[in-house]
mmCIF file of the C-alpha atoms, coordinates in Angstrom:
data_MODEL
# 
_entry.id   MODEL 
# 
loop_
_atom_site.group_PDB 
_atom_site.id 
_atom_site.type_symbol 
_atom_site.label_atom_id 
_atom_site.label_alt_id 
_atom_site.label_comp_id 
_atom_site.label_asym_id 
_atom_site.label_entity_id 
_atom_site.label_seq_id 
_atom_site.pdbx_PDB_ins_code 
_atom_site.Cartn_x 
_atom_site.Cartn_y 
_atom_site.Cartn_z 
_atom_site.occupancy 
_atom_site.B_iso_or_equiv 
_atom_site.pdbx_formal_charge 
_atom_site.auth_seq_id 
_atom_site.auth_comp_id 
_atom_site.auth_asym_id 
_atom_site.auth_atom_id 
_atom_site.pdbx_PDB_model_num 
ATOM 1   C CA . MET A 1 1   ? 24.024 -8.399 231.556 1.00 0.00 ? 1   MET A CA 1 
ATOM 2   C CA . LEU A 1 2   ? 25.092 -4.939 232.131 1.00 0.00 ? 2   LEU A CA 1 
ATOM 3   C CA . SER A 1 3   ? 22.720 -3.880 235.201 1.00 0.00 ? 3   SER A CA 1 
ATOM 4   C CA . ILE A 1 4   ? 24.228 -7.244 237.365 1.00 0.00 ? 4   ILE A CA 1 
ATOM 5   C CA . THR A 1 5   ? 28.155 -6.025 236.648 1.00 0.00 ? 5   THR A CA 1 
ATOM 6   C CA . LEU A 1 6   ? 26.329 -2.478 237.548 1.00 0.00 ? 6   LEU A CA 1 
ATOM 7   C CA . LYS A 1 7   ? 25.014 -3.668 240.760 1.00 0.00 ? 7   LYS A CA 1 
ATOM 8   C CA . GLU A 1 8   ? 28.260 -5.550 241.817 1.00 0.00 ? 8   GLU A CA 1 
ATOM 9   C CA . GLU A 1 9   ? 30.799 -2.899 240.206 1.00 0.00 ? 9   GLU A CA 1 
ATOM 10  C CA . THR A 1 10  ? 29.372 -0.271 241.990 1.00 0.00 ? 10  THR A CA 1 
ATOM 11  C CA . LYS A 1 11  ? 28.168 -1.769 245.174 1.00 0.00 ? 11  LYS A CA 1 
ATOM 12  C CA . ASP A 1 12  ? 31.799 -0.078 247.351 1.00 0.00 ? 12  ASP A CA 1 
ATOM 13  C CA . LEU A 1 13  ? 31.042 3.468  246.296 1.00 0.00 ? 13  LEU A CA 1 
ATOM 14  C CA . HIS A 1 14  ? 27.744 2.825  246.798 1.00 0.00 ? 14  HIS A CA 1 
ATOM 15  C CA . ALA A 1 15  ? 27.817 1.521  250.686 1.00 0.00 ? 15  ALA A CA 1 
ATOM 16  C CA . ALA A 1 16  ? 29.810 5.262  251.247 1.00 0.00 ? 16  ALA A CA 1 
ATOM 17  C CA . LEU A 1 17  ? 27.504 7.173  249.746 1.00 0.00 ? 17  LEU A CA 1 
ATOM 18  C CA . GLU A 1 18  ? 25.530 5.511  251.789 1.00 0.00 ? 18  GLU A CA 1 
ATOM 19  C CA . LYS A 1 19  ? 27.269 6.021  255.323 1.00 0.00 ? 19  LYS A CA 1 
ATOM 20  C CA . VAL A 1 20  ? 27.072 9.638  254.455 1.00 0.00 ? 20  VAL A CA 1 
ATOM 21  C CA . MET A 1 21  ? 23.512 9.764  254.048 1.00 0.00 ? 21  MET A CA 1 
ATOM 22  C CA . ILE A 1 22  ? 21.870 7.903  255.747 1.00 0.00 ? 22  ILE A CA 1 
ATOM 23  C CA . PRO A 1 23  ? 23.412 9.266  259.079 1.00 0.00 ? 23  PRO A CA 1 
ATOM 24  C CA . MET A 1 24  ? 22.502 12.857 257.268 1.00 0.00 ? 24  MET A CA 1 
ATOM 25  C CA . ILE A 1 25  ? 18.558 11.347 257.064 1.00 0.00 ? 25  ILE A CA 1 
ATOM 26  C CA . LYS A 1 26  ? 18.234 10.107 260.343 1.00 0.00 ? 26  LYS A CA 1 
ATOM 27  C CA . ASP A 1 27  ? 19.645 12.993 261.840 1.00 0.00 ? 27  ASP A CA 1 
ATOM 28  C CA . ILE A 1 28  ? 16.478 15.147 260.301 1.00 0.00 ? 28  ILE A CA 1 
ATOM 29  C CA . ARG A 1 29  ? 14.666 16.897 263.275 1.00 0.00 ? 29  ARG A CA 1 
ATOM 30  C CA . ALA A 1 30  ? 12.772 19.938 261.650 1.00 0.00 ? 30  ALA A CA 1 
ATOM 31  C CA . SER A 1 31  ? 11.760 20.212 257.663 1.00 0.00 ? 31  SER A CA 1 
ATOM 32  C CA . GLY A 1 32  ? 15.268 22.840 257.516 1.00 0.00 ? 32  GLY A CA 1 
ATOM 33  C CA . ASP A 1 33  ? 17.461 19.728 257.989 1.00 0.00 ? 33  ASP A CA 1 
ATOM 34  C CA . TYR A 1 34  ? 15.617 17.496 255.245 1.00 0.00 ? 34  TYR A CA 1 
ATOM 35  C CA . ILE A 1 35  ? 15.807 21.088 253.211 1.00 0.00 ? 35  ILE A CA 1 
ATOM 36  C CA . ARG A 1 36  ? 19.217 20.860 253.269 1.00 0.00 ? 36  ARG A CA 1 
ATOM 37  C CA . ILE A 1 37  ? 19.218 16.997 251.720 1.00 0.00 ? 37  ILE A CA 1 
ATOM 38  C CA . LEU A 1 38  ? 17.428 18.451 249.200 1.00 0.00 ? 38  LEU A CA 1 
ATOM 39  C CA . GLU A 1 39  ? 19.214 20.684 248.422 1.00 0.00 ? 39  GLU A CA 1 
ATOM 40  C CA . LEU A 1 40  ? 22.225 18.191 248.108 1.00 0.00 ? 40  LEU A CA 1 
ATOM 41  C CA . PHE A 1 41  ? 20.218 16.161 245.680 1.00 0.00 ? 41  PHE A CA 1 
ATOM 42  C CA . TYR A 1 42  ? 18.923 19.108 244.058 1.00 0.00 ? 42  TYR A CA 1 
ATOM 43  C CA . SER A 1 43  ? 22.135 20.819 243.396 1.00 0.00 ? 43  SER A CA 1 
ATOM 44  C CA . TYR A 1 44  ? 23.825 17.741 242.388 1.00 0.00 ? 44  TYR A CA 1 
ATOM 45  C CA . PHE A 1 45  ? 21.731 15.939 240.089 1.00 0.00 ? 45  PHE A CA 1 
ATOM 46  C CA . GLY A 1 46  ? 20.603 18.840 238.038 1.00 0.00 ? 46  GLY A CA 1 
ATOM 47  C CA . GLY A 1 47  ? 23.633 19.432 237.172 1.00 0.00 ? 47  GLY A CA 1 
ATOM 48  C CA . LEU A 1 48  ? 24.336 15.917 236.804 1.00 0.00 ? 48  LEU A CA 1 
ATOM 49  C CA . GLU A 1 49  ? 20.563 15.865 234.190 1.00 0.00 ? 49  GLU A CA 1 
ATOM 50  C CA . ALA A 1 50  ? 21.513 18.748 232.651 1.00 0.00 ? 50  ALA A CA 1 
ATOM 51  C CA . LYS A 1 51  ? 24.865 16.685 231.578 1.00 0.00 ? 51  LYS A CA 1 
ATOM 52  C CA . VAL A 1 52  ? 22.813 13.754 230.882 1.00 0.00 ? 52  VAL A CA 1 
ATOM 53  C CA . GLU A 1 53  ? 20.386 16.181 228.619 1.00 0.00 ? 53  GLU A CA 1 
ATOM 54  C CA . ALA A 1 54  ? 23.765 17.418 226.620 1.00 0.00 ? 54  ALA A CA 1 
ATOM 55  C CA . VAL A 1 55  ? 23.826 13.828 225.454 1.00 0.00 ? 55  VAL A CA 1 
ATOM 56  C CA . THR A 1 56  ? 22.360 13.218 222.132 1.00 0.00 ? 56  THR A CA 1 
ATOM 57  C CA . ASP A 1 57  ? 22.843 10.095 221.779 1.00 0.00 ? 57  ASP A CA 1 
ATOM 58  C CA . LEU A 1 58  ? 20.978 8.600  224.834 1.00 0.00 ? 58  LEU A CA 1 
ATOM 59  C CA . HIS A 1 59  ? 18.222 6.156  223.348 1.00 0.00 ? 59  HIS A CA 1 
ATOM 60  C CA . LEU A 1 60  ? 15.410 5.860  226.585 1.00 0.00 ? 60  LEU A CA 1 
ATOM 61  C CA . PRO A 1 61  ? 12.280 5.965  226.085 1.00 0.00 ? 61  PRO A CA 1 
ATOM 62  C CA . ASP A 1 62  ? 10.941 6.935  228.838 1.00 0.00 ? 62  ASP A CA 1 
ATOM 63  C CA . HIS A 1 63  ? 13.892 9.587  229.668 1.00 0.00 ? 63  HIS A CA 1 
ATOM 64  C CA . HIS A 1 64  ? 11.457 12.227 229.473 1.00 0.00 ? 64  HIS A CA 1 
ATOM 65  C CA . LEU A 1 65  ? 9.881  10.506 232.503 1.00 0.00 ? 65  LEU A CA 1 
ATOM 66  C CA . ARG A 1 66  ? 12.475 9.830  234.415 1.00 0.00 ? 66  ARG A CA 1 
ATOM 67  C CA . ARG A 1 67  ? 14.054 13.389 235.311 1.00 0.00 ? 67  ARG A CA 1 
ATOM 68  C CA . LYS A 1 68  ? 14.792 14.271 239.512 1.00 0.00 ? 68  LYS A CA 1 
ATOM 69  C CA . LYS A 1 69  ? 15.612 18.133 239.351 1.00 0.00 ? 69  LYS A CA 1 
ATOM 70  C CA . GLU A 1 70  ? 11.642 19.129 239.285 1.00 0.00 ? 70  GLU A CA 1 
ATOM 71  C CA . ALA A 1 71  ? 10.268 17.177 241.694 1.00 0.00 ? 71  ALA A CA 1 
ATOM 72  C CA . ILE A 1 72  ? 13.206 17.834 244.035 1.00 0.00 ? 72  ILE A CA 1 
ATOM 73  C CA . ALA A 1 73  ? 12.948 21.428 243.285 1.00 0.00 ? 73  ALA A CA 1 
ATOM 74  C CA . ASN A 1 74  ? 9.061  21.421 243.939 1.00 0.00 ? 74  ASN A CA 1 
ATOM 75  C CA . ASP A 1 75  ? 10.250 19.111 247.017 1.00 0.00 ? 75  ASP A CA 1 
ATOM 76  C CA . ILE A 1 76  ? 12.410 22.371 248.748 1.00 0.00 ? 76  ILE A CA 1 
ATOM 77  C CA . LEU A 1 77  ? 9.955  25.381 247.479 1.00 0.00 ? 77  LEU A CA 1 
ATOM 78  C CA . SER A 1 78  ? 6.882  23.224 249.562 1.00 0.00 ? 78  SER A CA 1 
ATOM 79  C CA . LEU A 1 79  ? 8.426  23.565 252.322 1.00 0.00 ? 79  LEU A CA 1 
ATOM 80  C CA . GLY A 1 80  ? 9.918  27.094 252.303 1.00 0.00 ? 80  GLY A CA 1 
ATOM 81  C CA . GLY A 1 81  ? 13.441 26.688 251.212 1.00 0.00 ? 81  GLY A CA 1 
ATOM 82  C CA . THR A 1 82  ? 14.446 28.255 247.517 1.00 0.00 ? 82  THR A CA 1 
ATOM 83  C CA . LEU A 1 83  ? 16.781 26.337 244.743 1.00 0.00 ? 83  LEU A CA 1 
ATOM 84  C CA . PRO A 1 84  ? 20.364 26.008 245.630 1.00 0.00 ? 84  PRO A CA 1 
ATOM 85  C CA . ALA A 1 85  ? 22.802 26.393 241.895 1.00 0.00 ? 85  ALA A CA 1 
ATOM 86  C CA . LEU A 1 86  ? 23.455 23.643 240.569 1.00 0.00 ? 86  LEU A CA 1 
ATOM 87  C CA . THR A 1 87  ? 26.666 21.895 241.032 1.00 0.00 ? 87  THR A CA 1 
ATOM 88  C CA . PRO A 1 88  ? 30.154 22.925 238.587 1.00 0.00 ? 88  PRO A CA 1 
ATOM 89  C CA . ASP A 1 89  ? 30.830 20.415 235.794 1.00 0.00 ? 89  ASP A CA 1 
ATOM 90  C CA . ARG A 1 90  ? 33.978 19.986 238.048 1.00 0.00 ? 90  ARG A CA 1 
ATOM 91  C CA . TYR A 1 91  ? 32.497 18.423 240.652 1.00 0.00 ? 91  TYR A CA 1 
ATOM 92  C CA . LEU A 1 92  ? 30.446 15.730 238.797 1.00 0.00 ? 92  LEU A CA 1 
ATOM 93  C CA . PRO A 1 93  ? 31.582 13.418 236.111 1.00 0.00 ? 93  PRO A CA 1 
ATOM 94  C CA . GLU A 1 94  ? 32.025 13.137 232.694 1.00 0.00 ? 94  GLU A CA 1 
ATOM 95  C CA . MET A 1 95  ? 29.485 12.861 230.416 1.00 0.00 ? 95  MET A CA 1 
ATOM 96  C CA . ASN A 1 96  ? 30.460 12.554 226.393 1.00 0.00 ? 96  ASN A CA 1 
ATOM 97  C CA . ASP A 1 97  ? 28.571 10.425 225.433 1.00 0.00 ? 97  ASP A CA 1 
ATOM 98  C CA . LYS A 1 98  ? 24.774 7.572  225.734 1.00 0.00 ? 98  LYS A CA 1 
ATOM 99  C CA . LEU A 1 99  ? 27.800 5.151  228.060 1.00 0.00 ? 99  LEU A CA 1 
ATOM 100 C CA . GLN A 1 100 ? 28.737 7.895  230.667 1.00 0.00 ? 100 GLN A CA 1 
ATOM 101 C CA . ALA A 1 101 ? 25.720 9.447  230.095 1.00 0.00 ? 101 ALA A CA 1 
ATOM 102 C CA . ILE A 1 102 ? 24.061 5.416  231.074 1.00 0.00 ? 102 ILE A CA 1 
ATOM 103 C CA . GLY A 1 103 ? 26.668 5.528  233.889 1.00 0.00 ? 103 GLY A CA 1 
ATOM 104 C CA . ALA A 1 104 ? 25.062 8.121  235.831 1.00 0.00 ? 104 ALA A CA 1 
ATOM 105 C CA . LEU A 1 105 ? 21.596 7.831  235.013 1.00 0.00 ? 105 LEU A CA 1 
ATOM 106 C CA . TYR A 1 106 ? 22.055 4.167  237.301 1.00 0.00 ? 106 TYR A CA 1 
ATOM 107 C CA . VAL A 1 107 ? 22.875 5.683  240.178 1.00 0.00 ? 107 VAL A CA 1 
ATOM 108 C CA . MET A 1 108 ? 19.953 8.749  239.829 1.00 0.00 ? 108 MET A CA 1 
ATOM 109 C CA . GLU A 1 109 ? 17.708 6.007  238.747 1.00 0.00 ? 109 GLU A CA 1 
ATOM 110 C CA . GLY A 1 110 ? 18.994 3.907  241.577 1.00 0.00 ? 110 GLY A CA 1 
ATOM 111 C CA . SER A 1 111 ? 18.476 6.242  244.077 1.00 0.00 ? 111 SER A CA 1 
ATOM 112 C CA . THR A 1 112 ? 14.407 6.138  243.489 1.00 0.00 ? 112 THR A CA 1 
ATOM 113 C CA . LEU A 1 113 ? 14.473 2.542  245.047 1.00 0.00 ? 113 LEU A CA 1 
ATOM 114 C CA . GLY A 1 114 ? 16.450 3.325  248.591 1.00 0.00 ? 114 GLY A CA 1 
ATOM 115 C CA . GLY A 1 115 ? 14.207 6.929  248.487 1.00 0.00 ? 115 GLY A CA 1 
ATOM 116 C CA . LEU A 1 116 ? 10.912 4.448  248.682 1.00 0.00 ? 116 LEU A CA 1 
ATOM 117 C CA . TYR A 1 117 ? 12.308 3.569  252.363 1.00 0.00 ? 117 TYR A CA 1 
ATOM 118 C CA . ILE A 1 118 ? 13.863 7.053  253.222 1.00 0.00 ? 118 ILE A CA 1 
ATOM 119 C CA . SER A 1 119 ? 10.196 8.906  252.445 1.00 0.00 ? 119 SER A CA 1 
ATOM 120 C CA . LYS A 1 120 ? 8.275  6.208  254.935 1.00 0.00 ? 120 LYS A CA 1 
ATOM 121 C CA . MET A 1 121 ? 11.440 7.538  257.387 1.00 0.00 ? 121 MET A CA 1 
ATOM 122 C CA . ILE A 1 122 ? 11.718 11.186 256.834 1.00 0.00 ? 122 ILE A CA 1 
ATOM 123 C CA . ALA A 1 123 ? 7.358  11.333 256.956 1.00 0.00 ? 123 ALA A CA 1 
ATOM 124 C CA . LYS A 1 124 ? 7.142  9.651  260.303 1.00 0.00 ? 124 LYS A CA 1 
ATOM 125 C CA . GLN A 1 125 ? 10.105 12.164 261.558 1.00 0.00 ? 125 GLN A CA 1 
ATOM 126 C CA . LEU A 1 126 ? 8.951  15.163 260.559 1.00 0.00 ? 126 LEU A CA 1 
ATOM 127 C CA . ASN A 1 127 ? 5.411  13.944 261.272 1.00 0.00 ? 127 ASN A CA 1 
ATOM 128 C CA . LEU A 1 128 ? 4.030  14.916 257.330 1.00 0.00 ? 128 LEU A CA 1 
ATOM 129 C CA . ARG A 1 129 ? 1.085  13.612 255.421 1.00 0.00 ? 129 ARG A CA 1 
ATOM 130 C CA . ASP A 1 130 ? 1.268  10.975 253.452 1.00 0.00 ? 130 ASP A CA 1 
ATOM 131 C CA . GLY A 1 131 ? 3.336  11.786 250.489 1.00 0.00 ? 131 GLY A CA 1 
ATOM 132 C CA . GLU A 1 132 ? 3.562  15.685 251.921 1.00 0.00 ? 132 GLU A CA 1 
ATOM 133 C CA . SER A 1 133 ? 7.147  17.125 250.244 1.00 0.00 ? 133 SER A CA 1 
ATOM 134 C CA . MET A 1 134 ? 8.508  13.617 249.181 1.00 0.00 ? 134 MET A CA 1 
ATOM 135 C CA . SER A 1 135 ? 7.845  13.974 245.226 1.00 0.00 ? 135 SER A CA 1 
ATOM 136 C CA . PHE A 1 136 ? 11.180 13.006 245.285 1.00 0.00 ? 136 PHE A CA 1 
ATOM 137 C CA . PHE A 1 137 ? 11.925 9.879  247.558 1.00 0.00 ? 137 PHE A CA 1 
ATOM 138 C CA . ASP A 1 138 ? 8.537  9.014  246.270 1.00 0.00 ? 138 ASP A CA 1 
ATOM 139 C CA . GLY A 1 139 ? 10.374 8.072  243.499 1.00 0.00 ? 139 GLY A CA 1 
ATOM 140 C CA . TYR A 1 140 ? 7.204  6.457  240.807 1.00 0.00 ? 140 TYR A CA 1 
ATOM 141 C CA . GLY A 1 141 ? 5.785  5.377  243.567 1.00 0.00 ? 141 GLY A CA 1 
ATOM 142 C CA . GLU A 1 142 ? 3.699  2.123  243.390 1.00 0.00 ? 142 GLU A CA 1 
ATOM 143 C CA . LYS A 1 143 ? 5.662  2.108  239.674 1.00 0.00 ? 143 LYS A CA 1 
ATOM 144 C CA . THR A 1 144 ? 9.087  1.881  241.184 1.00 0.00 ? 144 THR A CA 1 
ATOM 145 C CA . GLU A 1 145 ? 9.473  -1.439 241.111 1.00 0.00 ? 145 GLU A CA 1 
ATOM 146 C CA . GLU A 1 146 ? 8.727  -1.271 237.022 1.00 0.00 ? 146 GLU A CA 1 
ATOM 147 C CA . MET A 1 147 ? 10.026 1.586  235.863 1.00 0.00 ? 147 MET A CA 1 
ATOM 148 C CA . TRP A 1 148 ? 13.346 0.680  237.790 1.00 0.00 ? 148 TRP A CA 1 
ATOM 149 C CA . ASN A 1 149 ? 13.397 -2.953 235.541 1.00 0.00 ? 149 ASN A CA 1 
ATOM 150 C CA . ALA A 1 150 ? 12.060 -1.159 232.613 1.00 0.00 ? 150 ALA A CA 1 
ATOM 151 C CA . PHE A 1 151 ? 15.628 1.480  232.167 1.00 0.00 ? 151 PHE A CA 1 
ATOM 152 C CA . LYS A 1 152 ? 17.362 -2.000 233.240 1.00 0.00 ? 152 LYS A CA 1 
ATOM 153 C CA . SER A 1 153 ? 16.300 -3.749 231.030 1.00 0.00 ? 153 SER A CA 1 
ATOM 154 C CA . ASN A 1 154 ? 17.057 -0.764 228.198 1.00 0.00 ? 154 ASN A CA 1 
ATOM 155 C CA . ILE A 1 155 ? 20.861 -0.134 229.479 1.00 0.00 ? 155 ILE A CA 1 
ATOM 156 C CA . ASP A 1 156 ? 21.015 -4.779 229.497 1.00 0.00 ? 156 ASP A CA 1 
ATOM 157 C CA . ARG A 1 157 ? 19.678 -4.569 225.285 1.00 0.00 ? 157 ARG A CA 1 
ATOM 158 C CA . GLN A 1 158 ? 22.137 -1.122 224.476 1.00 0.00 ? 158 GLN A CA 1 
ATOM 159 C CA . VAL A 1 159 ? 25.037 -2.573 226.041 1.00 0.00 ? 159 VAL A CA 1 
ATOM 160 C CA . ASP A 1 160 ? 26.352 -5.824 226.002 1.00 0.00 ? 160 ASP A CA 1 
ATOM 161 C CA . ARG A 1 161 ? 30.080 -5.130 224.554 1.00 0.00 ? 161 ARG A CA 1 
ATOM 162 C CA . GLN A 1 162 ? 33.188 -5.326 227.651 1.00 0.00 ? 162 GLN A CA 1 
ATOM 163 C CA . GLU A 1 163 ? 34.929 -2.165 226.815 1.00 0.00 ? 163 GLU A CA 1 
ATOM 164 C CA . GLU A 1 164 ? 31.128 -0.059 226.833 1.00 0.00 ? 164 GLU A CA 1 
ATOM 165 C CA . GLN A 1 165 ? 30.448 -2.022 230.215 1.00 0.00 ? 165 GLN A CA 1 
ATOM 166 C CA . ALA A 1 166 ? 33.287 -0.123 231.365 1.00 0.00 ? 166 ALA A CA 1 
ATOM 167 C CA . ILE A 1 167 ? 32.645 3.411  230.661 1.00 0.00 ? 167 ILE A CA 1 
ATOM 168 C CA . VAL A 1 168 ? 29.347 2.324  231.555 1.00 0.00 ? 168 VAL A CA 1 
ATOM 169 C CA . ILE A 1 169 ? 30.746 1.584  235.186 1.00 0.00 ? 169 ILE A CA 1 
ATOM 170 C CA . GLN A 1 170 ? 33.169 3.347  235.446 1.00 0.00 ? 170 GLN A CA 1 
ATOM 171 C CA . THR A 1 171 ? 31.187 6.259  235.240 1.00 0.00 ? 171 THR A CA 1 
ATOM 172 C CA . ALA A 1 172 ? 28.752 5.313  237.340 1.00 0.00 ? 172 ALA A CA 1 
ATOM 173 C CA . ASN A 1 173 ? 31.245 5.143  239.345 1.00 0.00 ? 173 ASN A CA 1 
ATOM 174 C CA . ASP A 1 174 ? 32.597 8.391  238.998 1.00 0.00 ? 174 ASP A CA 1 
ATOM 175 C CA . THR A 1 175 ? 29.417 9.475  240.108 1.00 0.00 ? 175 THR A CA 1 
ATOM 176 C CA . PHE A 1 176 ? 29.089 7.757  243.301 1.00 0.00 ? 176 PHE A CA 1 
ATOM 177 C CA . LYS A 1 177 ? 32.367 9.019  244.864 1.00 0.00 ? 177 LYS A CA 1 
ATOM 178 C CA . LYS A 1 178 ? 31.611 12.634 242.991 1.00 0.00 ? 178 LYS A CA 1 
ATOM 179 C CA . PHE A 1 179 ? 28.277 12.554 245.192 1.00 0.00 ? 179 PHE A CA 1 
ATOM 180 C CA . LYS A 1 180 ? 30.041 11.627 248.111 1.00 0.00 ? 180 LYS A CA 1 
ATOM 181 C CA . SER A 1 181 ? 32.839 14.440 247.757 1.00 0.00 ? 181 SER A CA 1 
ATOM 182 C CA . TRP A 1 182 ? 29.870 16.623 246.273 1.00 0.00 ? 182 TRP A CA 1 
ATOM 183 C CA . ILE A 1 183 ? 28.265 16.512 249.944 1.00 0.00 ? 183 ILE A CA 1 
ATOM 184 C CA . GLY A 1 184 ? 31.442 17.044 252.219 1.00 0.00 ? 184 GLY A CA 1 
ATOM 185 C CA . LEU A 1 185 ? 32.357 20.256 250.313 1.00 0.00 ? 185 LEU A CA 1 
ATOM 186 C CA . LYS A 1 186 ? 28.755 21.298 251.292 1.00 0.00 ? 186 LYS A CA 1 
ATOM 187 C CA . THR A 1 187 ? 28.369 19.943 254.894 1.00 0.00 ? 187 THR A CA 1 
ATOM 188 C CA . THR A 1 188 ? 31.817 20.818 255.878 1.00 0.00 ? 188 THR A CA 1 
ATOM 189 C CA . SER A 1 189 ? 31.601 24.789 254.570 1.00 0.00 ? 189 SER A CA 1 
# 
């Protein structure tokens, strides 16, 4: 099944991205630190969402519920920040069809699982009330696991041929790799 293969085939680049993100999250001491992390997600996921939206053959019945850009924007604005520009195309993975869109969405949807732990960590570090400025990292709240399982079931039904799976896996890996590169670019400039 695609979802199982994806997890296995992307674990190294997923772990590499986490090695960059987790220390940044642990170092949050003020709302400005948190805003900077949200800006990274907003610019990258927002640019990625725009590319996914342009794919016309994507068939996910609940796709309209899975957009991240608005939740991140709400968090940034609630903390007094301003929205950054979206990541330019050249820093995003190639996206020409539903297989590539599924690969990118796998990364974005997977972020909701870790987000539940991250939201608790950040809330404690910044002394925020439960859910305050955490609409992105809170994901789907109590329905996060249910939404994740529904996403995996959907992509497992849609993509079963090995050559199609290879495209999804490549795009998921490109998404992880390019997000890590984008973070490096934005945090060193």
